[in-house]
PDB file of C-alpha atoms in Angstrom:
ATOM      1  CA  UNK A 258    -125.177-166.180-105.645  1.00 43.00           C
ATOM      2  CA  UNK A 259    -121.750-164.674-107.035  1.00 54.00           C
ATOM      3  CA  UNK A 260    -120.455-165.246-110.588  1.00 63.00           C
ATOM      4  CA  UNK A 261    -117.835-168.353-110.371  1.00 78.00           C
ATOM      5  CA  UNK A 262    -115.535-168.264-113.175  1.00 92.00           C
ATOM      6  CA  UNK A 263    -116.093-171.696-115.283  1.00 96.00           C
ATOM      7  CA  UNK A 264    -112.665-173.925-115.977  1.00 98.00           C
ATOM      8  CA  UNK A 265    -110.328-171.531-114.027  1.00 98.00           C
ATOM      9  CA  UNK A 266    -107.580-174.118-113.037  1.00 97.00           C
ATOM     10  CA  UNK A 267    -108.196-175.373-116.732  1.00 98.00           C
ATOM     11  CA  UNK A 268    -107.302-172.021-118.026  1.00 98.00           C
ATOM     12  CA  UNK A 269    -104.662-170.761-115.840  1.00 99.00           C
ATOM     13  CA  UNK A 270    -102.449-174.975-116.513  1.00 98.00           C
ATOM     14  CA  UNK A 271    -103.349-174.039-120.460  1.00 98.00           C
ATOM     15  CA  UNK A 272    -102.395-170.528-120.442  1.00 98.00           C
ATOM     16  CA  UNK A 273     -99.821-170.827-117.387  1.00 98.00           C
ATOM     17  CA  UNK A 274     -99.257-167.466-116.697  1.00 99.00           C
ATOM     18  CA  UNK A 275     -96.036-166.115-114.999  1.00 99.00           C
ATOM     19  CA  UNK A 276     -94.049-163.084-113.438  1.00 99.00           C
ATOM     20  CA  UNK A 277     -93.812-160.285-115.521  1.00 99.00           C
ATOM     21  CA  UNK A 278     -96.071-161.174-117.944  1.00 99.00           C
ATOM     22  CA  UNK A 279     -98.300-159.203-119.804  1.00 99.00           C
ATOM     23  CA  UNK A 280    -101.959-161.165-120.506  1.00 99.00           C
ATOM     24  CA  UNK A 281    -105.371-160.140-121.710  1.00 99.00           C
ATOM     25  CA  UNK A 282    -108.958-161.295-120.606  1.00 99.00           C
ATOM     26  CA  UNK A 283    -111.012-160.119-123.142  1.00 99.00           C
ATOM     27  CA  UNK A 284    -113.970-161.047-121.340  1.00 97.00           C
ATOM     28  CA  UNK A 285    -113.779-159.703-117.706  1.00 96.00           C
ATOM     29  CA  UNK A 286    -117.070-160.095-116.511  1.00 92.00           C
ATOM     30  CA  UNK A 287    -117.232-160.609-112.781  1.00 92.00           C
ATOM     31  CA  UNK A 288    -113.703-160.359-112.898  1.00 95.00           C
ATOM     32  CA  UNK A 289    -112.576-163.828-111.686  1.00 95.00           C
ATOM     33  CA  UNK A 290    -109.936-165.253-114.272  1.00 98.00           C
ATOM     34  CA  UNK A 291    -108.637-161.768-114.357  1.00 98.00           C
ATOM     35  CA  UNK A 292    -107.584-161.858-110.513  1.00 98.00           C
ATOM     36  CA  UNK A 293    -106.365-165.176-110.394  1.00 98.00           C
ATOM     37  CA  UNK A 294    -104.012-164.320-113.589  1.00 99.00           C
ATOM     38  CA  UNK A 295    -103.026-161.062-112.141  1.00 99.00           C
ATOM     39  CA  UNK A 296    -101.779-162.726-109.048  1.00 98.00           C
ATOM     40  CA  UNK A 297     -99.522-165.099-111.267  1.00 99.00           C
ATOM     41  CA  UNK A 298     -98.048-162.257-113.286  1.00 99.00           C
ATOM     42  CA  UNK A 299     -96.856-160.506-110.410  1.00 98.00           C
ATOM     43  CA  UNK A 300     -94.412-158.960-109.961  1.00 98.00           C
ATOM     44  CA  UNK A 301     -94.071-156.800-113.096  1.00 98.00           C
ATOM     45  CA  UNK A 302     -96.866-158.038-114.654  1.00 99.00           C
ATOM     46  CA  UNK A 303    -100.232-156.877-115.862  1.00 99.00           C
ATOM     47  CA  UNK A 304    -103.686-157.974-117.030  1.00 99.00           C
ATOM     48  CA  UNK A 305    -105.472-155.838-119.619  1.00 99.00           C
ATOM     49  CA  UNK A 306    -109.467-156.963-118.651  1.00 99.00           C
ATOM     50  CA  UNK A 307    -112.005-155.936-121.335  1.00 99.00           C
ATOM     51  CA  UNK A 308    -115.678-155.753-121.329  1.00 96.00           C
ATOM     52  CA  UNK A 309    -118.195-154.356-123.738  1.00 94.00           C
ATOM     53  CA  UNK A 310    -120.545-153.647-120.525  1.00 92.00           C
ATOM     54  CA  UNK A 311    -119.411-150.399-118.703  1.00 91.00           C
ATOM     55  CA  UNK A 312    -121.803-151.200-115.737  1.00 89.00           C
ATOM     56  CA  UNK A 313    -120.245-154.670-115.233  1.00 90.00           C
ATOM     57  CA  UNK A 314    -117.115-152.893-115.593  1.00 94.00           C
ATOM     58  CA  UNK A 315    -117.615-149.873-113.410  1.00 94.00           C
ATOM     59  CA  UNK A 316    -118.730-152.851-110.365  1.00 92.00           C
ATOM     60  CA  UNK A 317    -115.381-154.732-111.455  1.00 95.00           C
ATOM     61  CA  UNK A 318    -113.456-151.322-110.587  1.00 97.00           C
ATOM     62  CA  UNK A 319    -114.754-151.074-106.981  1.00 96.00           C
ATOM     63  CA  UNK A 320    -114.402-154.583-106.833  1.00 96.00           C
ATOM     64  CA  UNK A 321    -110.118-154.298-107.634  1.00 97.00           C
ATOM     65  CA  UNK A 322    -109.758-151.375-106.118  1.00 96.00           C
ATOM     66  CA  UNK A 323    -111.276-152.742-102.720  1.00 97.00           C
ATOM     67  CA  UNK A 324    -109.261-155.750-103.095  1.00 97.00           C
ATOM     68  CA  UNK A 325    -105.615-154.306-104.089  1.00 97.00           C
ATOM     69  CA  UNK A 326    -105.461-155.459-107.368  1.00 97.00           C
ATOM     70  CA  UNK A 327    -103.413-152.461-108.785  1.00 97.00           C
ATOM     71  CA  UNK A 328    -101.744-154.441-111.690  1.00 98.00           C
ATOM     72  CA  UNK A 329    -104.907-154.731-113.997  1.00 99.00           C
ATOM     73  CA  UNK A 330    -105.901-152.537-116.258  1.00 99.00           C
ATOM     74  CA  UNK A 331    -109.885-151.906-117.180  1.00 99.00           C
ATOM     75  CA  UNK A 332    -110.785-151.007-120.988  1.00 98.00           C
ATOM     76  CA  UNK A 333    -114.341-150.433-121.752  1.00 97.00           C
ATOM     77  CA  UNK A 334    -114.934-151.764-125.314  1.00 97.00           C
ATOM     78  CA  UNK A 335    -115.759-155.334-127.674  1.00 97.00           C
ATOM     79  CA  UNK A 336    -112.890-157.478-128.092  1.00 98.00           C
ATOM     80  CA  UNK A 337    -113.513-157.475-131.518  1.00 98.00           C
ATOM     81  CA  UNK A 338    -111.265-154.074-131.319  1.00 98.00           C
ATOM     82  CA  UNK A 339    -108.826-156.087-128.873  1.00 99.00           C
ATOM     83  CA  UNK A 340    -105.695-154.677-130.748  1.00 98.00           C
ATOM     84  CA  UNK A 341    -106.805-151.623-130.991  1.00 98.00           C
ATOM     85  CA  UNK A 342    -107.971-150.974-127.341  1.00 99.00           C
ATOM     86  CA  UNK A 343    -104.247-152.789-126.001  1.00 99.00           C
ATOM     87  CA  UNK A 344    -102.571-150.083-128.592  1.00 98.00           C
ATOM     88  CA  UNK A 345    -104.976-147.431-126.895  1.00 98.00           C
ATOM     89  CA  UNK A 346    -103.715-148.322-123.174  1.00 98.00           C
ATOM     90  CA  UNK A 347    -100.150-148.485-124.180  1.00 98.00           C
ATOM     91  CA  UNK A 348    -100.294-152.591-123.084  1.00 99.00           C
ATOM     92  CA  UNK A 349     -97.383-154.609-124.708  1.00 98.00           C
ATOM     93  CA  UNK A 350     -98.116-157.533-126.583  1.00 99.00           C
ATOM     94  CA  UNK A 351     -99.465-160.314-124.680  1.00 99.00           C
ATOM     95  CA  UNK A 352     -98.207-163.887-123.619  1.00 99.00           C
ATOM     96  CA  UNK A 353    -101.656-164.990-123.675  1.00 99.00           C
ATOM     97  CA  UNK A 354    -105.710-164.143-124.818  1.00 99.00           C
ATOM     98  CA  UNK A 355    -108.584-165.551-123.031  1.00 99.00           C
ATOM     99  CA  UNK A 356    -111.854-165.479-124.145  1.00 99.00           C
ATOM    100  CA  UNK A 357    -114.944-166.730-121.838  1.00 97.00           C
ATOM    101  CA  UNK A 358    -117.527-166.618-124.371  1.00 96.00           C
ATOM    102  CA  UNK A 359    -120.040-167.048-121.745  1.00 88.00           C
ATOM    103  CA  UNK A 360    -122.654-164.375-120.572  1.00 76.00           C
ATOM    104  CA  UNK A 361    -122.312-163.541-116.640  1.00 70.00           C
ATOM    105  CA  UNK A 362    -124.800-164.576-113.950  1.00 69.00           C
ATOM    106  CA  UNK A 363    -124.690-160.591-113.699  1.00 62.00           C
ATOM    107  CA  UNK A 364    -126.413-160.317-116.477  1.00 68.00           C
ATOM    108  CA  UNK A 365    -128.893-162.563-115.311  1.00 70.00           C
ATOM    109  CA  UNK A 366    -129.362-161.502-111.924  1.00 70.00           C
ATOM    110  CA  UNK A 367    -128.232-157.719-112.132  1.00 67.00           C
ATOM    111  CA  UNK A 368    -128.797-156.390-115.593  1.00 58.00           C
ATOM    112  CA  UNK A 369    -132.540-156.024-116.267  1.00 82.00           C
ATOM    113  CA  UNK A 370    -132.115-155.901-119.626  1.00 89.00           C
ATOM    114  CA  UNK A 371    -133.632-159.149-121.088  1.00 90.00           C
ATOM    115  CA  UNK A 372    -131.304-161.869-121.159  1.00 90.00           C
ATOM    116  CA  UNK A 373    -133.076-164.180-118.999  1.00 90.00           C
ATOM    117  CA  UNK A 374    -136.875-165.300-119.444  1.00 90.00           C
ATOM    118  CA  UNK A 375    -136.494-165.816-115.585  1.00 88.00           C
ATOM    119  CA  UNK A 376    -137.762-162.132-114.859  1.00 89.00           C
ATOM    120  CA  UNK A 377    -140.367-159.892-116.503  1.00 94.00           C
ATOM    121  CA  UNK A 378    -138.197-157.493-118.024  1.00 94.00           C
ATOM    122  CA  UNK A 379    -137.205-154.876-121.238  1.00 95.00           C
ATOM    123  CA  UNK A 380    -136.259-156.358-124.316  1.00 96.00           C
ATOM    124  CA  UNK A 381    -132.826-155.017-124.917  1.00 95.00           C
ATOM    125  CA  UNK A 382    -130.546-157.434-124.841  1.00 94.00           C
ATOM    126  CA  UNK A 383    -128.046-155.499-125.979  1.00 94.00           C
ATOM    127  CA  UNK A 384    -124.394-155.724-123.623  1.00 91.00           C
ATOM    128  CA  UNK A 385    -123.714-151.951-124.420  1.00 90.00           C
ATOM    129  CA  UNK A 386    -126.912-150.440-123.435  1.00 88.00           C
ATOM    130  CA  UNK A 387    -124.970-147.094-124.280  1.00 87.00           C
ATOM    131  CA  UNK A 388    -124.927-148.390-128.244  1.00 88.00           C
ATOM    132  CA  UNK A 389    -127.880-146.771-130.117  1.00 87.00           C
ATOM    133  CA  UNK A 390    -126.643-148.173-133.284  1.00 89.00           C
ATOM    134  CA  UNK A 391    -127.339-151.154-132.179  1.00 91.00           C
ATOM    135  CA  UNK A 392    -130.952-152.677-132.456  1.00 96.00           C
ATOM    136  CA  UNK A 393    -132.790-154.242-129.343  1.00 97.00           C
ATOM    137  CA  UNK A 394    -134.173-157.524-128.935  1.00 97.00           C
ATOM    138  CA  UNK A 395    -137.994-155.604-128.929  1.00 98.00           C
ATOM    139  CA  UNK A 396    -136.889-153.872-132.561  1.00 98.00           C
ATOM    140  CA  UNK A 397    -135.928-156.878-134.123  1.00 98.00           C
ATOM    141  CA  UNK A 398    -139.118-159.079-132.732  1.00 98.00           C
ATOM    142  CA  UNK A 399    -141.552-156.340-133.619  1.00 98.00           C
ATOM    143  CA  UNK A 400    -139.942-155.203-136.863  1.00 97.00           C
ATOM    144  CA  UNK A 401    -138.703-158.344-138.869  1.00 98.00           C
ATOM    145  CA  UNK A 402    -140.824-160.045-140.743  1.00 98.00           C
ATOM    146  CA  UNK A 403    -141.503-164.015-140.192  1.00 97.00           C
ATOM    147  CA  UNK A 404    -139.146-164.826-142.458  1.00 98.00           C
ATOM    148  CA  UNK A 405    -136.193-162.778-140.787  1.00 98.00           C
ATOM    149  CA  UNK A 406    -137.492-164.108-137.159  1.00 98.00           C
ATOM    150  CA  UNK A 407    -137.396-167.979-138.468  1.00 99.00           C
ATOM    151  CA  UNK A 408    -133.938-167.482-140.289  1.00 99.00           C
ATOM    152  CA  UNK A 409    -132.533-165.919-136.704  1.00 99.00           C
ATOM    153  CA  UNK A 410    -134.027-168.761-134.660  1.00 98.00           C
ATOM    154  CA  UNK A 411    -132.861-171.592-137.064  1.00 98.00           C
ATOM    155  CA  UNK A 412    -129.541-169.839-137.362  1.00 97.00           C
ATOM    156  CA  UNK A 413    -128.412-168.703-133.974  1.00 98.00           C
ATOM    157  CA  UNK A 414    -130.745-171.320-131.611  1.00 96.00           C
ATOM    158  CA  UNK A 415    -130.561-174.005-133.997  1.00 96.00           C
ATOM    159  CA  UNK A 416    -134.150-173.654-133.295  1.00 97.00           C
ATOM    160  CA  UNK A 417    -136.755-177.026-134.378  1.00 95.00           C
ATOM    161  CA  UNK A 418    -139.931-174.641-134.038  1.00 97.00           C
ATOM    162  CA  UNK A 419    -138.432-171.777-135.672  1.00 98.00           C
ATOM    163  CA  UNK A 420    -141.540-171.338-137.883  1.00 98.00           C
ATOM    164  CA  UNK A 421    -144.613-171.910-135.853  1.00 98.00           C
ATOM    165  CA  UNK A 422    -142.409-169.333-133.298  1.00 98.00           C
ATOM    166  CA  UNK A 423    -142.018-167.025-135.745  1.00 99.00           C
ATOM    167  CA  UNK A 424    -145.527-167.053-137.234  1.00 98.00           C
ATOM    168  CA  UNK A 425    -146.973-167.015-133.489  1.00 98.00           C
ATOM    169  CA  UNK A 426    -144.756-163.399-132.531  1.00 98.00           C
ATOM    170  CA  UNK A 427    -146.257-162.508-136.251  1.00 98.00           C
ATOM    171  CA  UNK A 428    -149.939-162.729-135.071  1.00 98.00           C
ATOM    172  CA  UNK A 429    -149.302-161.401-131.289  1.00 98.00           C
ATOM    173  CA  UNK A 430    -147.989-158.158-132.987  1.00 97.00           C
ATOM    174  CA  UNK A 431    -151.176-157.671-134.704  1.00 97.00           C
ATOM    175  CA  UNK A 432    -152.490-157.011-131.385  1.00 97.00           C
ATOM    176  CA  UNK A 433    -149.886-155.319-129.240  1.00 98.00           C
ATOM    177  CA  UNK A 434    -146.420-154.664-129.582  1.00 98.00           C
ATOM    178  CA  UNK A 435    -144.166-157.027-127.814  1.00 98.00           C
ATOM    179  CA  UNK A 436    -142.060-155.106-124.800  1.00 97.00           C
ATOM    180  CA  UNK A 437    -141.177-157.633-122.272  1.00 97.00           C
ATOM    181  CA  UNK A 438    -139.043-161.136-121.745  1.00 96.00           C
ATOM    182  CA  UNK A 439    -142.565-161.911-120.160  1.00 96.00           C
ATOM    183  CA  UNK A 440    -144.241-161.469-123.329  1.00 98.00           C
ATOM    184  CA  UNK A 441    -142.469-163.505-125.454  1.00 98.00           C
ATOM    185  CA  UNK A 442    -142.033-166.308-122.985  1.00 97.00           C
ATOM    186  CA  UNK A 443    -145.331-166.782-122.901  1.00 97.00           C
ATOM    187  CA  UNK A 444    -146.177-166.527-126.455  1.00 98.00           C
ATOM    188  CA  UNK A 445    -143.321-169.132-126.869  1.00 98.00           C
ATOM    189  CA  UNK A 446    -144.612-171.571-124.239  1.00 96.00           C
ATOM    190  CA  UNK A 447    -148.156-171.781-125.648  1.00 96.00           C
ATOM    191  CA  UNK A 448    -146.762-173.186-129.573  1.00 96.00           C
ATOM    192  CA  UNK A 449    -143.650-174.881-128.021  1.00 93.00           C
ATOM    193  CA  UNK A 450    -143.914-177.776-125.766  1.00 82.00           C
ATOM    194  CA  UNK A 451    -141.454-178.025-122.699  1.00 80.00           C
ATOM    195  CA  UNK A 452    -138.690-181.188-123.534  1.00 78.00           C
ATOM    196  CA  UNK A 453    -136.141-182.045-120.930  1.00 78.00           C
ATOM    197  CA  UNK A 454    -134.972-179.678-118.378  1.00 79.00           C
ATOM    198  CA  UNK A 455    -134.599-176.955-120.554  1.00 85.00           C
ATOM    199  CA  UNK A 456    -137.459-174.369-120.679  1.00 92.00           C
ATOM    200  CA  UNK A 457    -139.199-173.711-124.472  1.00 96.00           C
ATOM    201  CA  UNK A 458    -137.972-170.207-125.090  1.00 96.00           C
ATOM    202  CA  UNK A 459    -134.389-170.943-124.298  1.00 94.00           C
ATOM    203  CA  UNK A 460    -133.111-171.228-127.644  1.00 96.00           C
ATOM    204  CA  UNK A 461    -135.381-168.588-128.867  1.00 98.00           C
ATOM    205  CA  UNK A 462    -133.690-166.193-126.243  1.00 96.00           C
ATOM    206  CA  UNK A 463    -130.214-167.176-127.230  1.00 95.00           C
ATOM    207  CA  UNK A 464    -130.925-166.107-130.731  1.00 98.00           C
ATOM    208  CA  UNK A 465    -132.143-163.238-130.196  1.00 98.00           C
ATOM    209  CA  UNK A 466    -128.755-162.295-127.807  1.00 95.00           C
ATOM    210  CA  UNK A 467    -126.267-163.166-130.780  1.00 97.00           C
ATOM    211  CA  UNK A 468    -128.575-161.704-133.137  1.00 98.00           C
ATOM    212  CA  UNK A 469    -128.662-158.155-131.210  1.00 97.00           C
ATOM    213  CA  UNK A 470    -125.444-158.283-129.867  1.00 96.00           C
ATOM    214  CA  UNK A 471    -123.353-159.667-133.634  1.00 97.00           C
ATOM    215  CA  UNK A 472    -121.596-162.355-131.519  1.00 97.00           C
ATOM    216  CA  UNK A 473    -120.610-164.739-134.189  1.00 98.00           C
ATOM    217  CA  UNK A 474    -118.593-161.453-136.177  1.00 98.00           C
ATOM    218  CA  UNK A 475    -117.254-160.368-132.859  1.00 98.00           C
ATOM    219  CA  UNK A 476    -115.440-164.019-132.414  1.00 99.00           C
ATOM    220  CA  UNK A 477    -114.104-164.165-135.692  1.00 99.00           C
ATOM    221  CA  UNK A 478    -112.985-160.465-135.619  1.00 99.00           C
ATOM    222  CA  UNK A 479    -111.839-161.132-132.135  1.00 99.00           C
ATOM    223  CA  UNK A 480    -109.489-163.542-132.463  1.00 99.00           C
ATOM    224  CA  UNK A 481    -108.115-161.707-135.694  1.00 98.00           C
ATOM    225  CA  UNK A 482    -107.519-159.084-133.616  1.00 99.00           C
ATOM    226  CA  UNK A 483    -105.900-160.885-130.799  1.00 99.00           C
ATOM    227  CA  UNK A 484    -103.944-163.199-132.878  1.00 98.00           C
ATOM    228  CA  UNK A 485    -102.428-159.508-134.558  1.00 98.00           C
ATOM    229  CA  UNK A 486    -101.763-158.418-131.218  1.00 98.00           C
ATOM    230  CA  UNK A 487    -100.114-161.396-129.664  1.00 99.00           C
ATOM    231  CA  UNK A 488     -96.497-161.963-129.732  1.00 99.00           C
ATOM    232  CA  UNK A 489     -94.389-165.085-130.904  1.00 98.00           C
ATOM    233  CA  UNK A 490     -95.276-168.183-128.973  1.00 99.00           C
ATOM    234  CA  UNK A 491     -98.042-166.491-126.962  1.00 99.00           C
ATOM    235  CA  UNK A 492    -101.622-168.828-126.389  1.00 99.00           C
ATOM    236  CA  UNK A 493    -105.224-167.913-127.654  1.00 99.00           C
ATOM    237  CA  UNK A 494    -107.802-169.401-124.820  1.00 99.00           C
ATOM    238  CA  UNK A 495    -111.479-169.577-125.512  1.00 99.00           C
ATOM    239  CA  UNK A 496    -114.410-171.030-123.464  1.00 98.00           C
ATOM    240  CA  UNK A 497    -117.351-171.552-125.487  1.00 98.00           C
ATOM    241  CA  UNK A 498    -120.890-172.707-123.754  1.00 95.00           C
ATOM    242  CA  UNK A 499    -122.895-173.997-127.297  1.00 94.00           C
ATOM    243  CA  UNK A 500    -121.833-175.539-130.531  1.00 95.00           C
ATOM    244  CA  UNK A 501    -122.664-173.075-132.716  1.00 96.00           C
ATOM    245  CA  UNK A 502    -119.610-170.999-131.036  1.00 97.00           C
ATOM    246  CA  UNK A 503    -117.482-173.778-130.640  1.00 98.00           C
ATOM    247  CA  UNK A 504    -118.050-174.787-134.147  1.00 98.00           C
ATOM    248  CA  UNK A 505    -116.165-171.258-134.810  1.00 98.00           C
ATOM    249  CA  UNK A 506    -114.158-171.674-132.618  1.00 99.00           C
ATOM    250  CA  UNK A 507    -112.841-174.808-133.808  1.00 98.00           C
ATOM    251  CA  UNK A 508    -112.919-173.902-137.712  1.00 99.00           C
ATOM    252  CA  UNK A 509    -110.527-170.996-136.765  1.00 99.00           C
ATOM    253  CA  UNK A 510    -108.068-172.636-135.064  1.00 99.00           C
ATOM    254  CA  UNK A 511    -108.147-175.387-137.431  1.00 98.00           C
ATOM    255  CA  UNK A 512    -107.393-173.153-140.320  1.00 99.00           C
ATOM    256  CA  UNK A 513    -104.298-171.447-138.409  1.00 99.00           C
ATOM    257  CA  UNK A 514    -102.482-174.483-138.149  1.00 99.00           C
ATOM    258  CA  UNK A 515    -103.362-175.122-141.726  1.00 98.00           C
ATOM    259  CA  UNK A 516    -101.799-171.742-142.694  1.00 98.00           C
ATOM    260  CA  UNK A 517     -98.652-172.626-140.123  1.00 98.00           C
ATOM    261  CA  UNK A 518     -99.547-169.845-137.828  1.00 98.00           C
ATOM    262  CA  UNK A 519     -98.920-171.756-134.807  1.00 99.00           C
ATOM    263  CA  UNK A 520    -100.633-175.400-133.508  1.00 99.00           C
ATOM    264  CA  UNK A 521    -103.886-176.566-131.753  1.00 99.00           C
ATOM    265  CA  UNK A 522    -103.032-177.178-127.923  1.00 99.00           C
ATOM    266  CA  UNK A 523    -106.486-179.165-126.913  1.00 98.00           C
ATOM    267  CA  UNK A 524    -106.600-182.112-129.967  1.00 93.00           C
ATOM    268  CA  UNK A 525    -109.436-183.083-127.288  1.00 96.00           C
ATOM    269  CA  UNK A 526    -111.508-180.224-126.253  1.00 98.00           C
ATOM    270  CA  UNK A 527    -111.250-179.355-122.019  1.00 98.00           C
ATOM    271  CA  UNK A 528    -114.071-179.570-119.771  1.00 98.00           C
ATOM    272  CA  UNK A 529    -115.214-179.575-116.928  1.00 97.00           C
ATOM    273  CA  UNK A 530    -114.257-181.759-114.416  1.00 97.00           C
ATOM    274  CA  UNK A 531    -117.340-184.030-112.243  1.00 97.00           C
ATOM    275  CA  UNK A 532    -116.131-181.782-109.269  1.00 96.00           C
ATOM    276  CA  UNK A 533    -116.749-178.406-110.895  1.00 96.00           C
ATOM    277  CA  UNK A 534    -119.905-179.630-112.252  1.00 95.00           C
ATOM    278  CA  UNK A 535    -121.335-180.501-109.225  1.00 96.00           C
ATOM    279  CA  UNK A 536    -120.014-177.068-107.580  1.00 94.00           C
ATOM    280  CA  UNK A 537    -121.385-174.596-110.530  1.00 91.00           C
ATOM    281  CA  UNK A 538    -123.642-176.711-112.875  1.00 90.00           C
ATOM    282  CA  UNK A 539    -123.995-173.657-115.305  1.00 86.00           C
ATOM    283  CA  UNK A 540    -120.645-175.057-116.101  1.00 92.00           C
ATOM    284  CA  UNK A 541    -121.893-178.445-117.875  1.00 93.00           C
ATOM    285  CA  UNK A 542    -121.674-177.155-121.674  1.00 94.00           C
ATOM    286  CA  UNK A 543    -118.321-175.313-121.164  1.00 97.00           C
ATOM    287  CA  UNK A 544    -115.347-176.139-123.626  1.00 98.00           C
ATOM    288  CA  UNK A 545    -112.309-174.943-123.881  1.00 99.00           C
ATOM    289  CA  UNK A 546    -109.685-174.536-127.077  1.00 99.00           C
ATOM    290  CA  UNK A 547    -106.037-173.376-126.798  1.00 99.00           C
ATOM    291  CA  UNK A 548    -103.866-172.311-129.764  1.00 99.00           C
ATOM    292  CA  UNK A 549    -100.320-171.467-129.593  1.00 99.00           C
ATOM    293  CA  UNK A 550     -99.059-169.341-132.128  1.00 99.00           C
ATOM    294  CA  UNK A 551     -95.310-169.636-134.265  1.00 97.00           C
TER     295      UNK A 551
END
C-alpha cells in the first residue's frame, strides 16, 4: 500500500498555489503534496521539500527524478531550521508553508526502526537515524527512571496507565534489557487492557516518538522559523493527527493574530471529508489550520 497524502485538495484550495510561485513542504515524506504543488507553480515556480529522514528522502529523489519533476528542490534537515535550510539553497521567500505533522506509512512499513508495534523491531525511533545526539526509544525505556517514563507517557500519550506502565518496564528491566517494539508491546498488553479499536501500547508508542524525536520544540521552533522566512501575505498550513499537536498548533496561531501578525484562515478547523475517510481511514484524526500573515 503507497503513502496517500491526507487533505490534499484541502491544502492545495487553502494554500492555492500558483505560477511562479515559490512554496515550501516542510514535511515531504512520500512526496505527494509536494508534486501536486509543484505542478501548480509551474511555470517558474519551485517547491523547496524538506525531510529530517535522508532515506525517505533519497527514495523521494528517484521517485522525482523518474517522474520529471525538475522544479523541486530536496533539503535534508528538521524544519525547525526551515529558514535556515531555504537561506542555504538560495530559495526566495515563500507564498506558502505546509506542515503534515503526520508520520509516513513509510515509516511504518519501510523503516524498521520502531515506530509501529505492528512488527518486531529495534527501538530507535529516532527520524534521523544518522543523529547520535539524539537518544533512542531503547535508551530512554531502559535508562529513565519510573518517574521520567510516567511523566513522558502522561505528557506526550496523554496516557491513563502511565504508572502501572511505567512501574511494569521498571521490573522487566530487572531481568533483561528491553531491545525490541516486541518487547514492550507485550509488557504493555499484559498491565493494560485493550479498549476500543485501538491497541494498548498505542499511546505508549506515540510518547515515546515525540519524546525521542523533540516534536513538540520542533513545531514551535518550526513555525518561528517559517513565519521569519515567509513573505507579506504568504499562508502557514499545518495538518496535525492528535490534540496534543493541535493544541500547539492552535495556541500559536491564536497568539499571532493577537500580536497582529496576520489572521486565522480556518475559525473551524478542516477535515476530512466522508469520501476521503472511507478511501484512506488513517486520515480520520487529521486537522488542518491555515494562518495568513500581514
Amino acid at each position: 500500500m503507497a503513502h496517500v497524502s491526507v487533505l490534499l485538495n484541502e491544502v492545495l484550495s487553502a494554500i492555492h498555489p500558483q505560477p511562479g510561485q515559490f512554496i515550501v513542504d516542510a514535511t515531504a515524506g512520500g512526496g505527494g503534496h509536494a508534486k501536486a504543488i509543484a505542478e501548480r507553480v509551474k511555470p517558474g515556480g519551485k517547491v523547496l521539500a524538506i525531510d529530517w529522514d535522508a532515506q525517505e528522502l533519497g527514495e523521494l529523489k528517484d521517485e522525482l527524478r523518474r517522474e520529471g519533476y525538475d522544479n523541486v528542490i530536496l533539503a535534508h534537515g528538521n524544519f525547525k531550521n526551515l529558514s535556515e535550510i531555504a537561506r542555504k539553497n538560495n530559495f526566495p521567500a515563500p507564498h506558502a508553508v505546509l506542515f503534515d505533522l503526520g508520520f509516513s506509512f513509510w515509516h511504518i512499513e519501510r523503516a524498521s526502526r520502531g515506530f509501529t508495534f505492528q512488527k518486531d523491531e529495534p527501538l530507535d525511533m529516532r527520524y534521523d537515524p544518522t543523529d547520535a545526539t539524539r537518544p533512542t526509544a531503547e535508551q530512554i525505556i531502559n535508562s529513565a527512571s519510573k518517574e521520567e517514563l510516567a511523566g513522558i507517557l502522561r505528557e506526550y500519550g496523554e496516557e491513563y496507565s502511565a504508572r502501572r506502565i511505567a512501574e511494569a518496564i521498571a521490573e522487566y528491566r530487572k531481568k533483561a534489557m528491553i531491545k525490541t517494539t516486541g518487547q514492550l508491546a507485550e509488557i504493555i498488553t499484559k498491565v493494560k487492557y485493550r479498549r476500543g479499536r485501538a491497541h494498548p501500547a498505542t499511546k505508549t508508542f506515540q510518547a515515546l516518538r515525540i519524546a525521542v524525536n523533540e516534536e513538540f520544540e520542533n513545531i514551535r521552533h518550526g513555525l518561528r522559523s517559517a513565519q521569519g522566512a515567509a513573505r507579506p501575505g504568504a499562508k502557514i498550513a499545518v495538518i496535525t493527527f492528535h490534540s496534543l499537536e493541535d493544541r500547539i498548533v492552535k495556541n500559536i496561531f491564536r497568539d499571532w493574530q493577537k500580536d497582529n501578525f496576520g489572521k486565522v484562515l480556518t475559525k473551524k478547523v478542516i477535515k476530512p471529508t466522508r469520501e476521503e475517510l472511507i478511501s484512506n481511514p488513517r486520515s480520520r484524526s487529521a486537522k488542518l489550520r491555515v494562518f495568513q500573515l500581514l
